[in-house]
Tab-separated table of C-alpha atoms in Angstrom:
chain	number	residue	atom	x	y	z
Y	10	MET	CA	-0.374	0.014	-0.060
Y	11	ILE	CA	1.054	3.887	-0.812
Y	12	PRO	CA	1.886	5.337	2.427
Y	13	PRO	CA	-0.370	8.271	2.800
Y	14	GLU	CA	2.308	11.421	2.269
Y	15	ILE	CA	3.701	9.505	-0.724
Y	16	GLY	CA	-0.404	9.432	-2.251
Y	17	PHE	CA	-0.939	13.358	-1.523
Y	18	ALA	CA	2.512	14.575	-3.400
Y	19	LEU	CA	1.852	12.257	-6.242
Y	20	ALA	CA	-1.933	13.715	-6.319
Y	21	ALA	CA	-0.515	17.294	-5.798
Y	22	GLY	CA	1.806	16.573	-8.432
Y	23	LEU	CA	-0.447	15.210	-10.901
Y	24	ALA	CA	-2.954	17.453	-9.867
Y	25	ALA	CA	-0.369	20.638	-10.992
Y	26	VAL	CA	0.378	19.310	-13.940
Y	27	PHE	CA	-3.774	19.334	-15.102
Y	28	VAL	CA	-3.299	23.148	-13.889
Y	29	GLY	CA	-0.055	24.141	-16.564
Y	30	MET	CA	-1.187	21.666	-19.424
Y	31	SER	CA	-5.232	23.457	-19.101
Y	32	LYS	CA	-3.677	26.942	-18.412
Y	33	GLY	CA	-1.723	25.349	-22.020
Y	34	GLY	CA	-4.598	25.372	-23.928
Y	35	VAL	CA	-5.151	21.366	-23.529
Y	36	PRO	CA	-8.842	21.067	-23.598
Y	37	MET	CA	-10.692	20.847	-20.048
Y	38	ILE	CA	-7.307	18.231	-18.779
Y	39	GLY	CA	-7.544	20.862	-15.711
Y	40	SER	CA	-10.905	20.396	-14.617
Y	41	LEU	CA	-9.707	17.198	-13.171
Y	42	ALA	CA	-7.030	18.679	-10.812
Y	43	VAL	CA	-9.581	19.277	-8.144
Y	44	PRO	CA	-10.900	15.717	-8.295
Y	45	THR	CA	-7.508	14.203	-7.874
Y	46	MET	CA	-6.670	16.527	-5.145
Y	47	ALA	CA	-10.094	15.865	-3.403
Y	48	LEU	CA	-8.758	12.486	-3.025
Y	49	PHE	CA	-7.016	13.337	0.174
Y	50	MET	CA	-8.674	16.197	1.376
Y	51	SER	CA	-11.770	18.301	1.186
Y	52	PRO	CA	-12.570	19.502	-2.644
Y	53	VAL	CA	-13.195	22.767	-0.825
Y	54	THR	CA	-9.733	22.236	0.741
Y	55	ALA	CA	-8.508	21.707	-2.840
Y	56	ALA	CA	-10.074	24.253	-4.481
Y	57	GLY	CA	-8.683	26.957	-2.090
Y	58	LEU	CA	-4.856	25.089	-2.306
Y	59	LEU	CA	-4.801	25.020	-5.740
Y	60	LEU	CA	-6.267	28.425	-6.541
Y	61	PRO	CA	-2.531	30.229	-6.567
Y	62	VAL	CA	-1.196	27.400	-8.529
Y	63	TYR	CA	-4.169	28.588	-10.845
Y	64	VAL	CA	-3.215	32.097	-10.983
Y	65	VAL	CA	0.777	31.714	-11.478
Y	66	SER	CA	-0.264	29.319	-14.125
Y	67	ASP	CA	-2.557	31.922	-15.761
Y	68	MET	CA	0.483	34.134	-15.763
Y	69	PHE	CA	2.336	32.078	-18.557
Y	70	GLY	CA	-0.718	31.092	-20.495
Y	71	VAL	CA	-1.511	34.794	-21.030
Y	72	TRP	CA	1.676	35.295	-22.292
Y	73	ALA	CA	2.187	32.480	-24.336
Y	74	TYR	CA	-1.589	33.451	-25.991
Y	75	ARG	CA	-0.601	37.292	-26.111
Y	76	ARG	CA	-1.288	37.068	-29.795
Y	77	GLU	CA	-3.836	35.036	-30.090
Y	78	PHE	CA	-7.470	35.411	-28.360
Y	79	SER	CA	-10.951	36.872	-29.404
Y	80	THR	CA	-11.127	40.895	-27.905
Y	81	ARG	CA	-14.717	40.729	-28.126
Y	82	ASN	CA	-15.599	37.462	-26.609
Y	83	LEU	CA	-13.420	38.512	-23.248
Y	84	ALA	CA	-15.295	41.828	-23.589
Y	85	ILE	CA	-18.083	40.139	-22.885
Y	86	LEU	CA	-17.483	36.806	-20.658
Y	87	ILE	CA	-15.010	38.884	-18.069
Y	88	PRO	CA	-17.421	41.014	-17.064
Y	89	ALA	CA	-20.062	38.727	-16.654
Y	90	ALA	CA	-17.916	36.028	-15.374
Y	91	THR	CA	-17.189	38.956	-12.574
Y	92	VAL	CA	-20.941	39.096	-11.829
Y	93	GLY	CA	-21.231	35.691	-11.304
Y	94	ILE	CA	-18.010	35.644	-8.695
Y	95	GLY	CA	-20.579	38.181	-7.170
Y	96	ILE	CA	-23.580	35.979	-6.539
Y	97	GLY	CA	-21.094	32.852	-5.561
Y	98	TRP	CA	-20.043	34.474	-2.329
Y	99	ALA	CA	-23.025	36.395	-2.041
Y	100	THR	CA	-24.398	33.036	-1.624
Y	101	ALA	CA	-21.702	30.629	-0.180
Y	102	SER	CA	-23.373	29.963	2.568
Y	103	ILE	CA	-26.030	28.726	1.060
Y	104	VAL	CA	-25.717	26.817	-2.296
Y	105	THR	CA	-23.779	23.780	-2.243
Y	106	ASP	CA	-21.610	21.459	-3.976
Y	107	ALA	CA	-23.350	19.298	-4.605
Y	108	GLU	CA	-26.215	21.083	-6.273
Y	109	VAL	CA	-23.489	22.991	-8.026
Y	110	MET	CA	-22.009	19.570	-9.217
Y	111	LEU	CA	-25.592	18.727	-10.123
Y	112	ILE	CA	-26.327	21.832	-12.376
Y	113	VAL	CA	-22.538	21.928	-14.018
Y	114	GLY	CA	-23.155	17.959	-14.632
Y	115	LEU	CA	-26.022	18.372	-16.301
Y	116	ILE	CA	-25.120	21.470	-18.819
Y	117	GLY	CA	-22.313	19.865	-19.845
Y	118	LEU	CA	-24.511	16.484	-20.845
Y	119	ALA	CA	-26.399	18.786	-22.196
Y	120	PHE	CA	-24.842	20.637	-24.569
Y	121	CYS	CA	-23.051	17.365	-26.117
Y	122	LEU	CA	-26.215	15.772	-26.625
Y	123	ILE	CA	-27.171	18.637	-28.678
Y	124	ARG	CA	-23.953	18.690	-30.706
Y	125	TRP	CA	-23.805	15.261	-31.268
Y	126	LEU	CA	-27.227	15.241	-32.482
Y	127	GLY	CA	-27.222	17.801	-34.865
Y	128	GLY	CA	-26.042	21.013	-33.602
Y	129	ALA	CA	-22.738	20.439	-34.395
Y	130	GLY	CA	-23.126	20.799	-38.897
Y	131	GLN	CA	-24.661	24.301	-37.756
Y	132	ALA	CA	-23.283	27.440	-39.058
Y	133	ALA	CA	-21.080	28.904	-36.911
Y	134	ARG	CA	-22.620	31.352	-34.224
Y	135	PRO	CA	-21.040	34.831	-33.807
Y	136	ALA	CA	-20.211	36.000	-30.307
Y	137	ASP	CA	-23.220	37.853	-28.898
Y	138	LEU	CA	-24.190	40.077	-26.034
Y	139	PRO	CA	-27.296	37.956	-24.604
Y	140	ARG	CA	-25.423	34.964	-24.211
Y	141	GLY	CA	-22.443	36.020	-23.399
Y	142	LEU	CA	-23.844	37.813	-20.423
Y	143	PHE	CA	-25.599	34.373	-18.960
Y	144	TRP	CA	-23.519	32.056	-19.856
Y	145	GLY	CA	-20.648	34.242	-18.985
Y	146	ALA	CA	-21.915	34.260	-15.335
Y	147	VAL	CA	-23.410	31.258	-14.831
Y	148	SER	CA	-19.196	30.450	-15.585
Y	149	GLY	CA	-18.026	32.550	-12.791
Y	150	PHE	CA	-20.662	31.057	-10.590
Y	151	THR	CA	-19.509	27.645	-11.035
Y	152	SER	CA	-16.131	28.663	-11.141
Y	153	PHE	CA	-15.790	30.342	-7.897
Y	154	VAL	CA	-17.752	27.696	-5.743
Y	155	SER	CA	-15.658	24.870	-7.603
Y	156	HIS	CA	-13.510	25.502	-10.596
Y	157	GLY	CA	-15.874	24.204	-12.846
Y	158	GLY	CA	-16.372	26.439	-15.442
Y	159	ALA	CA	-15.404	25.619	-18.523
Y	160	PRO	CA	-19.425	23.610	-18.705
Y	161	PRO	CA	-20.871	26.476	-18.901
Y	162	TYR	CA	-18.582	28.628	-21.088
Y	163	GLN	CA	-18.294	25.889	-23.833
Y	164	MET	CA	-22.169	26.650	-23.879
Y	165	TYR	CA	-21.301	29.844	-25.660
Y	166	VAL	CA	-17.725	29.605	-27.210
Y	167	VAL	CA	-17.815	26.273	-28.897
Y	168	PRO	CA	-20.479	26.934	-31.167
Y	169	GLN	CA	-18.746	29.673	-32.433
Y	170	LYS	CA	-16.673	27.602	-33.892
Y	171	LEU	CA	-12.921	30.053	-33.366
Y	172	PRO	CA	-9.802	28.650	-34.661
Y	173	LYS	CA	-8.004	26.248	-32.208
Y	174	MET	CA	-5.320	28.903	-31.324
Y	175	VAL	CA	-8.076	31.316	-30.537
Y	176	TYR	CA	-9.899	29.309	-28.834
Y	177	ALA	CA	-6.983	28.705	-26.476
Y	178	GLY	CA	-6.000	31.677	-26.259
Y	179	THR	CA	-9.438	33.070	-25.089
Y	180	THR	CA	-10.078	30.237	-22.906
Y	181	THR	CA	-6.567	31.039	-21.133
Y	182	LEU	CA	-7.074	34.752	-20.865
Y	183	THR	CA	-10.773	34.390	-19.670
Y	184	PHE	CA	-9.954	32.392	-17.354
Y	185	ALA	CA	-7.098	34.072	-15.986
Y	186	ALA	CA	-8.945	36.675	-15.078
Y	187	VAL	CA	-11.300	35.050	-13.262
Y	188	ASN	CA	-8.969	33.427	-11.076
Y	189	ALA	CA	-7.322	36.201	-10.169
Y	190	ILE	CA	-10.740	37.923	-9.506
Y	191	LYS	CA	-11.681	34.608	-6.899
Y	192	LEU	CA	-8.430	35.442	-4.773
Y	193	ILE	CA	-9.957	38.363	-3.049
Y	194	PRO	CA	-13.531	36.583	-1.939
Y	195	TYR	CA	-11.376	32.829	-1.445
Y	196	TRP	CA	-9.248	35.375	0.889
Y	197	SER	CA	-11.966	36.357	2.824
Y	198	LEU	CA	-13.471	33.155	3.081
Y	199	GLY	CA	-10.419	31.281	4.174
Y	200	GLN	CA	-10.146	28.901	1.497
Y	201	LEU	CA	-6.791	30.621	1.224
Y	202	ASN	CA	-4.976	28.930	4.098
Y	203	PRO	CA	-1.366	30.209	4.529
Y	204	ALA	CA	-0.323	27.016	5.935
Y	205	ASN	CA	-0.887	25.417	2.462
Y	206	LEU	CA	1.658	28.140	1.021
Y	207	THR	CA	4.496	25.814	1.088
Y	208	VAL	CA	2.494	22.984	-0.666
Y	209	THR	CA	1.357	26.147	-3.350
Y	210	ALA	CA	5.021	27.062	-4.156
Y	211	LEU	CA	6.338	22.915	-4.637
Y	212	LEU	CA	3.739	22.825	-7.237
Y	213	MET	CA	3.997	26.317	-8.780
Y	214	PRO	CA	6.948	24.824	-11.344
Y	215	VAL	CA	5.906	21.584	-12.129
Y	216	ALA	CA	2.728	24.016	-13.106
Y	217	VAL	CA	4.725	26.206	-15.414
Y	218	ALA	CA	6.654	23.733	-16.681
Y	219	ALA	CA	3.701	21.516	-17.612
Y	220	THR	CA	1.758	25.140	-19.335
Y	221	PHE	CA	4.589	24.980	-21.571
Y	222	VAL	CA	4.144	21.215	-22.490
Y	223	GLY	CA	0.358	22.107	-22.996
Y	224	VAL	CA	1.171	25.284	-25.529
Y	225	LYS	CA	3.059	22.870	-27.349
Y	226	LEU	CA	0.661	19.675	-27.576
Y	227	THR	CA	-2.267	22.440	-27.965
Y	228	ARG	CA	-0.066	23.827	-31.572
Y	229	ILE	CA	0.544	20.410	-33.195
Y	230	LEU	CA	-2.983	19.245	-32.373
Y	231	PRO	CA	-4.960	18.712	-35.783
Y	232	GLU	CA	-8.350	21.159	-35.276
Y	233	LYS	CA	-10.745	18.480	-35.738
Y	234	LEU	CA	-9.163	16.342	-33.281
Y	235	PHE	CA	-8.707	19.506	-30.934
Y	236	TYR	CA	-12.201	19.691	-30.636
Y	237	ARG	CA	-13.240	16.246	-30.378
Y	238	LEU	CA	-11.257	16.506	-27.581
Y	239	VAL	CA	-12.916	19.360	-26.452
Y	240	MET	CA	-16.670	17.386	-26.563
Y	241	GLY	CA	-15.164	14.082	-25.093
Y	242	ALA	CA	-13.804	15.447	-22.174
Y	243	LEU	CA	-16.284	17.664	-21.915
Y	244	PHE	CA	-18.845	14.708	-21.561
Y	245	LEU	CA	-16.743	12.398	-19.328
Y	246	ILE	CA	-16.347	15.493	-16.846
Y	247	SER	CA	-19.984	16.324	-16.938
Y	248	LEU	CA	-21.354	12.996	-16.285
Y	249	LYS	CA	-19.055	12.228	-13.455
Y	250	LEU	CA	-20.138	16.106	-12.390
Y	251	THR	CA	-23.994	14.661	-12.123
Y	252	TRP	CA	-23.623	11.090	-10.870
Y	253	ASP	CA	-21.385	12.863	-7.702
Y	254	GLY	CA	-23.769	15.654	-7.145
Y	255	ALA	CA	-26.569	13.025	-7.575
Y	256	ARG	CA	-24.601	11.014	-5.602
Y	257	LEU	CA	-24.077	13.491	-2.771
Y	258	MET	CA	-27.994	15.238	-2.711
Y	259	LEU	CA	-29.007	11.761	-2.082
Y	260	GLY	CA	-27.114	11.285	1.001
Y	261	ALA	CA	-25.479	8.188	-0.481
C-alpha cells in the first residue's frame, strides 16, 4: 500500500500538471485537478490550495497566447463572470457543492447531446451579448464554487467555431481573469490557507512547466481532433459531476 504522504504528493503533482496543461490550452484537463486532490482532502480545501497554482500558471498562459484571442469574447465574458463570482460569494453559505456539481454536470451533458445530435453541423454562431452575459455569469458562479466554470463557458464559445488557437487563447485569458478575481473572496472566506503556501510553492514549478507542454500540444493537434477532445472531455467530466452531485444530494 502506498503511504498517505507519498499518495498525497503524487496526487498534488498530477493536479499541478493538469492545471498547467489546461493553461497551455489542452482542452478541459484542468477540471480534473480538484477531483484528484479531493482524494486526500475536502474539495473546498483542494480548491483553495490550487487557486494560487492556477493564478501563477495563468501568467505564463497569458504570455503564451498574448496574440491569439477573441477581444469581443473577452469584453463580454470577463465582466459577466465577475458578476457570477459576486453571486457565488454572496450565496456561499446557501448553495452546496452537490447542487453546483449537479447543475454544471447537467449543463455539460445537455450541450454534448445537442451538439452530437445535430448541432455540430450548424453554421458558426457569432459572439453575442445576451448569451455571453448569461453563460459568462454562470461560468463565473460555478468557477467560484468548484473551479467548474468550463461547461457553461463551452455552451457559449464552442458554437462560435473559433480557430483552434484563438479558442485556446480566449479560454486561457478568460479564466486567468476569473482566477485572479477569485483571490479576494477566497481569502475572505478563509479558503486560502497560509499553512498550504509551502505546498503551493512546490507545485508552481510543475504547473508552469506543464503550461508550456500544453501550449506545444495544442499547436500540433489537428483542429478537428482538438475539438473532439474538447467535447469528449466535457462529456466525461459532466457525467462524473452529475453522478457525484446526485449521489451527494441523495446522501449516498
